[in-house]
mmCIF file of C-alpha atoms in Angstrom:
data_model
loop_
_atom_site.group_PDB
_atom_site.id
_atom_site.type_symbol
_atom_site.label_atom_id
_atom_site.label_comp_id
_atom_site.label_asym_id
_atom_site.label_seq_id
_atom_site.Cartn_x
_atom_site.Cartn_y
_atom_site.Cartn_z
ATOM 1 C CA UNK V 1 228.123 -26.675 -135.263
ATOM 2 C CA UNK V 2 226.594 -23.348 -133.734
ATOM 3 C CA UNK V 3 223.830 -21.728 -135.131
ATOM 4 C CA UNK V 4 223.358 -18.165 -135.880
ATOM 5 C CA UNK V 5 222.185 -17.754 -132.549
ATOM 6 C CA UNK V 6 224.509 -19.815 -130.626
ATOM 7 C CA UNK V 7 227.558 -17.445 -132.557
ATOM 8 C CA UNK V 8 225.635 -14.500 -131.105
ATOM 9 C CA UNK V 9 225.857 -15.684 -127.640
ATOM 10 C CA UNK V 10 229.473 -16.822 -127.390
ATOM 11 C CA UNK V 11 230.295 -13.403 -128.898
ATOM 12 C CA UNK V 12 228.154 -11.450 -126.680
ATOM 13 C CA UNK V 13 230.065 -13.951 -123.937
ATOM 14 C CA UNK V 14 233.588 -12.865 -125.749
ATOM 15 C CA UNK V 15 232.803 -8.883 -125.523
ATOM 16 C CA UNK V 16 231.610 -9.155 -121.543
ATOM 17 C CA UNK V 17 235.160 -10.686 -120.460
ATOM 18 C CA UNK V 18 236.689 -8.594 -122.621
ATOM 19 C CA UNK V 19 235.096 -5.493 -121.085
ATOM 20 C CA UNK V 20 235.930 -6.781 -117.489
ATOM 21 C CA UNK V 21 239.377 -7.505 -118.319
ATOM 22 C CA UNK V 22 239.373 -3.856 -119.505
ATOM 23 C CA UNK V 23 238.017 -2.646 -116.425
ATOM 24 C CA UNK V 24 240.468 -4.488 -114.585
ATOM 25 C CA UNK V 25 243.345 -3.584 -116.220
ATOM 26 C CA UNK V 26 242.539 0.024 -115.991
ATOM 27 C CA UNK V 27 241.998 -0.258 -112.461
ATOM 28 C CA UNK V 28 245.322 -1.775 -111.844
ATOM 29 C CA UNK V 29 246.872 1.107 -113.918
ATOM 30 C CA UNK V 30 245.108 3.687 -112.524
ATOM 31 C CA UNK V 31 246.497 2.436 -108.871
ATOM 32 C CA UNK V 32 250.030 1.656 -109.954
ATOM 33 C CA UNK V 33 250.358 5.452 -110.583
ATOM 34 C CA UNK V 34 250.374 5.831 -106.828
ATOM 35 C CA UNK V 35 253.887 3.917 -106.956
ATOM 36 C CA UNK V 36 255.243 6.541 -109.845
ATOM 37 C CA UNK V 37 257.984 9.001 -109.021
ATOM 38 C CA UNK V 38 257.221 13.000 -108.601
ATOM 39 C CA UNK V 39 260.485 14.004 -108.641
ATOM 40 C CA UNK V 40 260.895 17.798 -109.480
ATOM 41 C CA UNK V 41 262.131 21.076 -107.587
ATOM 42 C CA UNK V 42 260.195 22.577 -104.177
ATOM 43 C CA UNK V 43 261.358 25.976 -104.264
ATOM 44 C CA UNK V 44 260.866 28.357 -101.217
ATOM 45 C CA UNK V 45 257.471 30.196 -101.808
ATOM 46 C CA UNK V 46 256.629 33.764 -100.757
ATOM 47 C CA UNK V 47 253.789 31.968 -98.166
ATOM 48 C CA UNK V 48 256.675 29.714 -97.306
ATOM 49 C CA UNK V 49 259.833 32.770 -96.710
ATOM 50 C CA UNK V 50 257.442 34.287 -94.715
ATOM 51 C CA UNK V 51 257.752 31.710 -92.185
ATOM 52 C CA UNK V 52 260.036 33.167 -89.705
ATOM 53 C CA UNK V 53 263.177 30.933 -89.796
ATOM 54 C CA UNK V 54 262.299 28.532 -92.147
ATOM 55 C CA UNK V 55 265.286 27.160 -94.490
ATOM 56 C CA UNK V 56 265.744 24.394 -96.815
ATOM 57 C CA UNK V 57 267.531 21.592 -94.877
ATOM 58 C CA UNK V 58 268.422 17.626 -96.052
ATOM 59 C CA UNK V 59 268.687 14.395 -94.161
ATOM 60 C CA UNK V 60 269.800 10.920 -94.374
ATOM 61 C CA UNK V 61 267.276 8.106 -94.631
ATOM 62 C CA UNK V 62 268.324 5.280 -92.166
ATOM 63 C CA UNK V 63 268.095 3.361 -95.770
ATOM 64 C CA UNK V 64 271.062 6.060 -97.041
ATOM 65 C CA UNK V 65 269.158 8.297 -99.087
ATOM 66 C CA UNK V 66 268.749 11.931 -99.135
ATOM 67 C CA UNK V 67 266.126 13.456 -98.032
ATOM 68 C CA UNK V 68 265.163 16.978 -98.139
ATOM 69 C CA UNK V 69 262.375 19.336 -96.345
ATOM 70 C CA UNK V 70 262.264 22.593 -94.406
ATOM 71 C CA UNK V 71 262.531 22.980 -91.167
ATOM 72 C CA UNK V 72 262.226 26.260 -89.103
ATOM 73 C CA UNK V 73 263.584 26.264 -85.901
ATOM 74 C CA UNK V 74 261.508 25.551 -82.027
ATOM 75 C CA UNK V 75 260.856 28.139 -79.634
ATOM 76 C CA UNK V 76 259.122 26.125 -77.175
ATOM 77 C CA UNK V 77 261.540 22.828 -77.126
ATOM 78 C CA UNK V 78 258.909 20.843 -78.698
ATOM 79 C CA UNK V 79 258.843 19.593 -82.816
ATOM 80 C CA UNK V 80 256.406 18.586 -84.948
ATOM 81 C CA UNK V 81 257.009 16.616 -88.375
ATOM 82 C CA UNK V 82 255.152 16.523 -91.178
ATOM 83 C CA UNK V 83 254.073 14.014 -93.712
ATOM 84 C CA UNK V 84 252.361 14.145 -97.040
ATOM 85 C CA UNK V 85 249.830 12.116 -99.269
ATOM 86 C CA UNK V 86 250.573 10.743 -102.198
ATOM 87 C CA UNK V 87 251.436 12.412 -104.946
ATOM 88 C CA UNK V 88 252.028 15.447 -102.542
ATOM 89 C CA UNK V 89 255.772 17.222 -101.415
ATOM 90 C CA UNK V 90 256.242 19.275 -98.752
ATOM 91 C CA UNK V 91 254.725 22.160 -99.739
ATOM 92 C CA UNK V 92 251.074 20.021 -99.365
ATOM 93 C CA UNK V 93 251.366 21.129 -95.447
ATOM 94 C CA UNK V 94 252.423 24.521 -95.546
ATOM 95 C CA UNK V 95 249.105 25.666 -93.997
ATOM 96 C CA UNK V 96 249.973 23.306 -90.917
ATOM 97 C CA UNK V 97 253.677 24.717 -90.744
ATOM 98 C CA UNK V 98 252.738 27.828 -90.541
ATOM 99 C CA UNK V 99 250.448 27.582 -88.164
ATOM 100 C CA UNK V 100 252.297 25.332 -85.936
ATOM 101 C CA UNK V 101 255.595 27.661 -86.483
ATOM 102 C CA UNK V 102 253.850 30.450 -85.145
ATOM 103 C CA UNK V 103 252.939 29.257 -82.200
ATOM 104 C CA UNK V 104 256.439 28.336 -80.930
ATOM 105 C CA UNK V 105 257.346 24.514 -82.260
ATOM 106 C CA UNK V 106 259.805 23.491 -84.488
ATOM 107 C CA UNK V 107 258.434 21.937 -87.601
ATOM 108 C CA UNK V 108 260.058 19.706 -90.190
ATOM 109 C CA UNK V 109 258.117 19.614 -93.409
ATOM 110 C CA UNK V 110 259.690 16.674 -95.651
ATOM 111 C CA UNK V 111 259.348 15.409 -99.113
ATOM 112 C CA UNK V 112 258.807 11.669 -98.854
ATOM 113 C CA UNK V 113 261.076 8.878 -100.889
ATOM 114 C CA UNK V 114 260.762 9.793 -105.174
ATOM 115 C CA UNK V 115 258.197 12.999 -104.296
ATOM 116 C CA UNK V 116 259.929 16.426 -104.102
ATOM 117 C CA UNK V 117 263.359 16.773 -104.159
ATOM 118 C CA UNK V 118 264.237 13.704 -101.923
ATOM 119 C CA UNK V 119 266.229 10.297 -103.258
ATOM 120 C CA UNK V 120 264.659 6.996 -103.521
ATOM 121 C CA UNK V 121 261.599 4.803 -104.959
ATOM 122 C CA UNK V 122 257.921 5.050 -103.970
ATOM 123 C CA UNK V 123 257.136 2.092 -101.889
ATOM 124 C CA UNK V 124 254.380 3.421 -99.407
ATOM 125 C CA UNK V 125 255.763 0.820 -97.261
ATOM 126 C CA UNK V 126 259.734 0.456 -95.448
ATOM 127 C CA UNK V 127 261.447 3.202 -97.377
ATOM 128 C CA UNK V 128 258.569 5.810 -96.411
ATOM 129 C CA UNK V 129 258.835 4.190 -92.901
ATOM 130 C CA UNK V 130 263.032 4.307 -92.957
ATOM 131 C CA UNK V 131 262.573 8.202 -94.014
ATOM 132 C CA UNK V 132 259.992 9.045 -91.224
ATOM 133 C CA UNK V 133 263.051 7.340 -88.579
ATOM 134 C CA UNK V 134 265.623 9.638 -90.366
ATOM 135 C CA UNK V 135 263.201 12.959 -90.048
ATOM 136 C CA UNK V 136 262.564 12.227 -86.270
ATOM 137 C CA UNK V 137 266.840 11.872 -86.101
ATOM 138 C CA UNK V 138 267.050 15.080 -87.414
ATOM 139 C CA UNK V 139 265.072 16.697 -84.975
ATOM 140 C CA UNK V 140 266.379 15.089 -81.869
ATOM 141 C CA UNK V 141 269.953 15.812 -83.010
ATOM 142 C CA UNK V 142 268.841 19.925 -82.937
ATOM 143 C CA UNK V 143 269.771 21.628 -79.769
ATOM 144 C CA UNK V 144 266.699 23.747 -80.028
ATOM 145 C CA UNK V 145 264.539 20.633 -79.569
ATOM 146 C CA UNK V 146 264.027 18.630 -76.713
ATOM 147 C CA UNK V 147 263.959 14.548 -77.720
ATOM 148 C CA UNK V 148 261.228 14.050 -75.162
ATOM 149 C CA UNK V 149 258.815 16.237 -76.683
ATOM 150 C CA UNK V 150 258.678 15.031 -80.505
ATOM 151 C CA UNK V 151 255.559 14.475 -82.249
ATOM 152 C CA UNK V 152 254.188 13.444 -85.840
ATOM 153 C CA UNK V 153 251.028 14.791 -87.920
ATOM 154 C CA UNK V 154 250.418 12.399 -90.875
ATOM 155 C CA UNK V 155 248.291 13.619 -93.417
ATOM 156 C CA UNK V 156 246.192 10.653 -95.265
ATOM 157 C CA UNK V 157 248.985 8.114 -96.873
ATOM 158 C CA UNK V 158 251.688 9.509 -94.737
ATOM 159 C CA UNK V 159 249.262 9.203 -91.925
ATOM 160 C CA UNK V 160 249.403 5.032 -92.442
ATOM 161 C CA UNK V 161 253.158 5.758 -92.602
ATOM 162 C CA UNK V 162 253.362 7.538 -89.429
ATOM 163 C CA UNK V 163 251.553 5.107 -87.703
ATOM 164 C CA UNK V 164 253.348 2.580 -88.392
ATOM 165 C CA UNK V 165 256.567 3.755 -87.228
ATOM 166 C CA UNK V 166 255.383 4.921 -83.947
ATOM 167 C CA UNK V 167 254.097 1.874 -82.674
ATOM 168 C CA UNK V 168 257.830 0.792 -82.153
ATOM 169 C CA UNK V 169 259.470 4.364 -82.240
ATOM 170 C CA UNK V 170 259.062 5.626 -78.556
ATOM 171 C CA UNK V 171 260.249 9.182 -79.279
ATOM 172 C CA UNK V 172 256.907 9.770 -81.249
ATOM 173 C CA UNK V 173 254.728 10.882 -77.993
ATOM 174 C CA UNK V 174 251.754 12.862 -79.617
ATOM 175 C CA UNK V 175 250.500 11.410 -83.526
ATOM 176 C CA UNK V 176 248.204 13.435 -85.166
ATOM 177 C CA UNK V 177 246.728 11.489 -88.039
ATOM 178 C CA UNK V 178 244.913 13.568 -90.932
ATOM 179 C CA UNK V 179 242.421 11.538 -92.459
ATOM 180 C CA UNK V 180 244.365 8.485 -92.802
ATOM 181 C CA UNK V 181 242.554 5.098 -93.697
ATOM 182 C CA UNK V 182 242.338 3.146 -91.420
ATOM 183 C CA UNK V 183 242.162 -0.054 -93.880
ATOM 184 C CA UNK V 184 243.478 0.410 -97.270
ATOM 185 C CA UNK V 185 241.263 -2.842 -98.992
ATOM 186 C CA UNK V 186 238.502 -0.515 -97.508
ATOM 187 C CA UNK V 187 239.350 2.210 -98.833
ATOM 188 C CA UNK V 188 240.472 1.160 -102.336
ATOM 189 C CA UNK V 189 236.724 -0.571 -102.766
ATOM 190 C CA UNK V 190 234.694 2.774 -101.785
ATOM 191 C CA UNK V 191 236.720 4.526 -104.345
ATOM 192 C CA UNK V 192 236.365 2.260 -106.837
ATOM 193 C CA UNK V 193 232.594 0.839 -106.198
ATOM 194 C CA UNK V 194 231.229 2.438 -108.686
ATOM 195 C CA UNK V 195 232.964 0.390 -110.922
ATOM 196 C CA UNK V 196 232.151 -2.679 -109.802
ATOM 197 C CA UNK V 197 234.320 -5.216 -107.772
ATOM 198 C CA UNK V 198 236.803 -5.835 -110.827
ATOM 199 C CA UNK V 199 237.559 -2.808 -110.705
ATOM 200 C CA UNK V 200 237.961 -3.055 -107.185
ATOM 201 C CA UNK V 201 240.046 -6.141 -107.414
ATOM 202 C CA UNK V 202 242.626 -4.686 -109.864
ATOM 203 C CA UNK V 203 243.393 -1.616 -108.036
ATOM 204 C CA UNK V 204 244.158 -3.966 -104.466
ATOM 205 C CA UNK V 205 246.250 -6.256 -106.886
ATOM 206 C CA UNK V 206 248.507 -2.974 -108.002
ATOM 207 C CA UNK V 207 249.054 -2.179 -104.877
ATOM 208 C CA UNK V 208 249.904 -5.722 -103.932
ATOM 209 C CA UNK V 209 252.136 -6.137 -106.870
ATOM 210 C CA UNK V 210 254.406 -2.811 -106.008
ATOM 211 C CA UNK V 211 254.541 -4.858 -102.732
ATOM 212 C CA UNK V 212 252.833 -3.039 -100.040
ATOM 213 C CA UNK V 213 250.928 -4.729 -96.911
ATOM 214 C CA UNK V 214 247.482 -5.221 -96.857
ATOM 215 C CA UNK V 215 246.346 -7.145 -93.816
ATOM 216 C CA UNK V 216 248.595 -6.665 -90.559
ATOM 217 C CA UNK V 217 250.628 -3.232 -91.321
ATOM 218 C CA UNK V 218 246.575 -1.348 -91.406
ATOM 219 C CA UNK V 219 246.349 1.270 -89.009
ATOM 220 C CA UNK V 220 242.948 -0.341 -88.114
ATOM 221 C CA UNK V 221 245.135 -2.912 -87.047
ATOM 222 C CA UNK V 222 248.428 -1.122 -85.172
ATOM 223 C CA UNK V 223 246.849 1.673 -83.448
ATOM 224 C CA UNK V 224 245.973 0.477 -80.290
ATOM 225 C CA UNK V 225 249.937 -0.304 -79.870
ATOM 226 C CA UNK V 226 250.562 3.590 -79.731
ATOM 227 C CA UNK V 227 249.183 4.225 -76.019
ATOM 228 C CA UNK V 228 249.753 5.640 -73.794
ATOM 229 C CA UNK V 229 251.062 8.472 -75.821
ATOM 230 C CA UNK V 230 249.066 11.085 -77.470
ATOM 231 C CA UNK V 231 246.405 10.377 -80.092
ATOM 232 C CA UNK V 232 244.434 12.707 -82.103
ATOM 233 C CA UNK V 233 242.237 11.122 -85.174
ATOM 234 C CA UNK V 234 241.169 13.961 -87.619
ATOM 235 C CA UNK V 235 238.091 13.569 -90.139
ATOM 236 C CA UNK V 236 236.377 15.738 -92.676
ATOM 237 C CA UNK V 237 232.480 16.391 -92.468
ATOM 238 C CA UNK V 238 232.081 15.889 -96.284
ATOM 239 C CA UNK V 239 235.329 13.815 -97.395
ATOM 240 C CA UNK V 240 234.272 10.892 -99.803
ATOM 241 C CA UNK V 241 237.822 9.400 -99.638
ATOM 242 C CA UNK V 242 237.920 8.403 -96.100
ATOM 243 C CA UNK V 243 234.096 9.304 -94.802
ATOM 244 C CA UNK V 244 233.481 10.189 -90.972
ATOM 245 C CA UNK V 245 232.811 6.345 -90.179
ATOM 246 C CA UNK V 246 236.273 5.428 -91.260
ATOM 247 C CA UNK V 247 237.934 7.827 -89.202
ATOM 248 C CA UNK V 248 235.519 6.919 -86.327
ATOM 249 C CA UNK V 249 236.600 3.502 -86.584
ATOM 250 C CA UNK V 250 240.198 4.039 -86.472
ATOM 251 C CA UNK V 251 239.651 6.047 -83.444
ATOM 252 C CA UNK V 252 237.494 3.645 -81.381
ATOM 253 C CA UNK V 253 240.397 1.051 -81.899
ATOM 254 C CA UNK V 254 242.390 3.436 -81.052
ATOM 255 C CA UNK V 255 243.581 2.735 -76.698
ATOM 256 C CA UNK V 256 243.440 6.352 -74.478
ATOM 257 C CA UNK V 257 244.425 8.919 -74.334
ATOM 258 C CA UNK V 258 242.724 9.669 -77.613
ATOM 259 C CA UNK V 259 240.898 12.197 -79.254
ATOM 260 C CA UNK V 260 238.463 13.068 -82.528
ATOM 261 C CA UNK V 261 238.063 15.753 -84.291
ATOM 262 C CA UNK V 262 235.866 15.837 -87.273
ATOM 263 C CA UNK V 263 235.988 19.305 -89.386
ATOM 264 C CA UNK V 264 233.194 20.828 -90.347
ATOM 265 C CA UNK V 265 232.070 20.632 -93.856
ATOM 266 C CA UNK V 266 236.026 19.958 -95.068
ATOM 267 C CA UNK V 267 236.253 17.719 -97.949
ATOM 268 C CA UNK V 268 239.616 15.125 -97.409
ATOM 269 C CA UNK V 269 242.579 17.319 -96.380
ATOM 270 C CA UNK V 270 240.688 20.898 -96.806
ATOM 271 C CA UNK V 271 240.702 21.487 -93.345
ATOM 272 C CA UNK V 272 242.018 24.929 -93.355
ATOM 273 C CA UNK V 273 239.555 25.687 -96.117
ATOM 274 C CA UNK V 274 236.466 25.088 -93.377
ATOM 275 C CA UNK V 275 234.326 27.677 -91.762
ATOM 276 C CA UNK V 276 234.406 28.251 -88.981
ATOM 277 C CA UNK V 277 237.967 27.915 -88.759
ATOM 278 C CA UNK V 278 238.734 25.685 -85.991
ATOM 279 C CA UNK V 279 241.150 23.012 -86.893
ATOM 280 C CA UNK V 280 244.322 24.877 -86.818
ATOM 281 C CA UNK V 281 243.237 25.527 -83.226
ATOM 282 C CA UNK V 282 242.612 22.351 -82.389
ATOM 283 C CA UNK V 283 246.250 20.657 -84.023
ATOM 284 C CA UNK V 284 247.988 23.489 -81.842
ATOM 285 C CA UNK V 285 245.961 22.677 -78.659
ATOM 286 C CA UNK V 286 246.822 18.931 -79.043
ATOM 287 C CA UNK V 287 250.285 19.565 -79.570
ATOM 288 C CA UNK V 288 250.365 21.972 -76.741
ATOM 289 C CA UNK V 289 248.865 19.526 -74.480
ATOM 290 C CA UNK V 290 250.500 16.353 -75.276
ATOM 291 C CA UNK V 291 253.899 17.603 -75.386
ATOM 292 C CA UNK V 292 253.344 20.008 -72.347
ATOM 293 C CA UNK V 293 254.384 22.937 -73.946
ATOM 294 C CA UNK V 294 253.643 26.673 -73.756
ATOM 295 C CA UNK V 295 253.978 29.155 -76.875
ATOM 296 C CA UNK V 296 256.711 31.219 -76.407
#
């Protein structure tokens, strides 16, 4: 029979699984509210009616469901469409549609599959991808836009979205991608390091039990496929979500032409917050360039 002692240590034992299975399990919940709907209504700001000739506007997936965005109309015969993180709608790019809207292109600004007001179920995998196909439709269909000068700006999640439809959608011909990871496992471990590798290994097994894709579908992995169309990478000086080195690896496997941009002192996604001010610049310039545009 066990001593005193011997008690002591298979409790002690007991409470240390007990703690990492608590550790895990948080993990994996924490993650799996990625995969939860933010349904809700994405009414027409001031910031956003002040965008000359932007209107609310709806789509069908190529999956069937409705989706629904703003678009405001090209000048230039060139569009740009928009994508958002998780847990984001439309209204999480406003600061690029302005900018991009006043400088002649056509922008479609999107809420993704369950975020916004669109239809659907959060998959981060084919129903964001199926959505994406239906946005680019949209635009080509417009007679203000010319189908040969499309392109994409993917902010972070939609970023791994974006990439991988244009790797096999030829009408994307410039991809802007807004610090998007360029390996999700990666990712998911820096964020969660400082709780130890459980807790890294329950947030990669939520996201592989809502069923998303975690060796091949990487951007790491797919980008090289998009040349030679347009490529610009875009990192944050200070963002501890997907640090300068991740972004500078997704670029160097990245084929030409290419491009990086890293914003000073932005933190992930605050590039319009940064000083000096350069990045809205710099999205318009590549645009410009790529798509062989002039503003209006």
């Amino acid at each position: 029979m066990l001593g005193r002692f011997g008690k002591l240590a298979v409790g002690g034992v007991a409470l240390s699984l007990l703690a990492a299975a608590a550790v895990f399990v948080r993990a994996f919940h924490s993650e799996s509210g990625v995969f939860k709907g933010q349904r809700h209504a994405v009414p027409l700001s001031d910031e956003a009616r002040a965008i000359p000739g932007l209107s609310a506007v709806e789509f069908p997936s190529r999956n069937g469901n409705v989706m629904r965005g703003w678009y405001a109309p090209s000048r230039n015969g060139a569009a740009i469409v928009l994508t958002h993180g998780t847990g984001g709608d439309r209204r999480s790019t406003l600061p690029e549609t302005k900018e991009l809207v006043s400088q002649g292109f056509g922008v479609l600004a999107f809420d993704f599959p369950g975020h916004g007001e669109s239809e659907g179920e959060v998959q981060w995998g084919e129903g964001e991808v199926a959505s994406l196909s239906g946005a680019l439709d949209f635009v080509a269909a417009r007679a203000d836009v010319n189908k040969d000068k499309l392109g994409v700006a993917g902010y972070s999640m939609g970023g791994l979205i974006a990439v991988r439809l244009a790797v096999t959608d030829q009408r994307v011909r410039a991809l802007a991608l807004l610090g998007t990871p360029p390996d999700l496992s990666e990712v998911i471990r820096l964020e969660y390091a400082r709780w130890g590798s459980l807790a890294s290994n329950g947030a990669l097994f939520a996201l592989k039990h809502h069923g998303m894709t975690l060796d091949s579908e990487q951007p790491l992995a797919l980008v090289s496929r998009l040349s030679p169309r347009h490529l610009l990478v875009v990192g944050g000086e200070k963002d501890a979500l997907v640090p300068e080195r991740m972004a500078r690896q997704l670029f160097h496997a990245a084929e030409q032409p290419k491009e990086f941009y890293l914003v000073p002192g932005a933190a992930h996604g605050a590039y319009f917050d940064a000083q000096p001010a350069s990045y809205p610049a710099k999205l318009v310039e590549f645009f410009g360039r790529a798509l062989a545009v002039t503003s209006p």
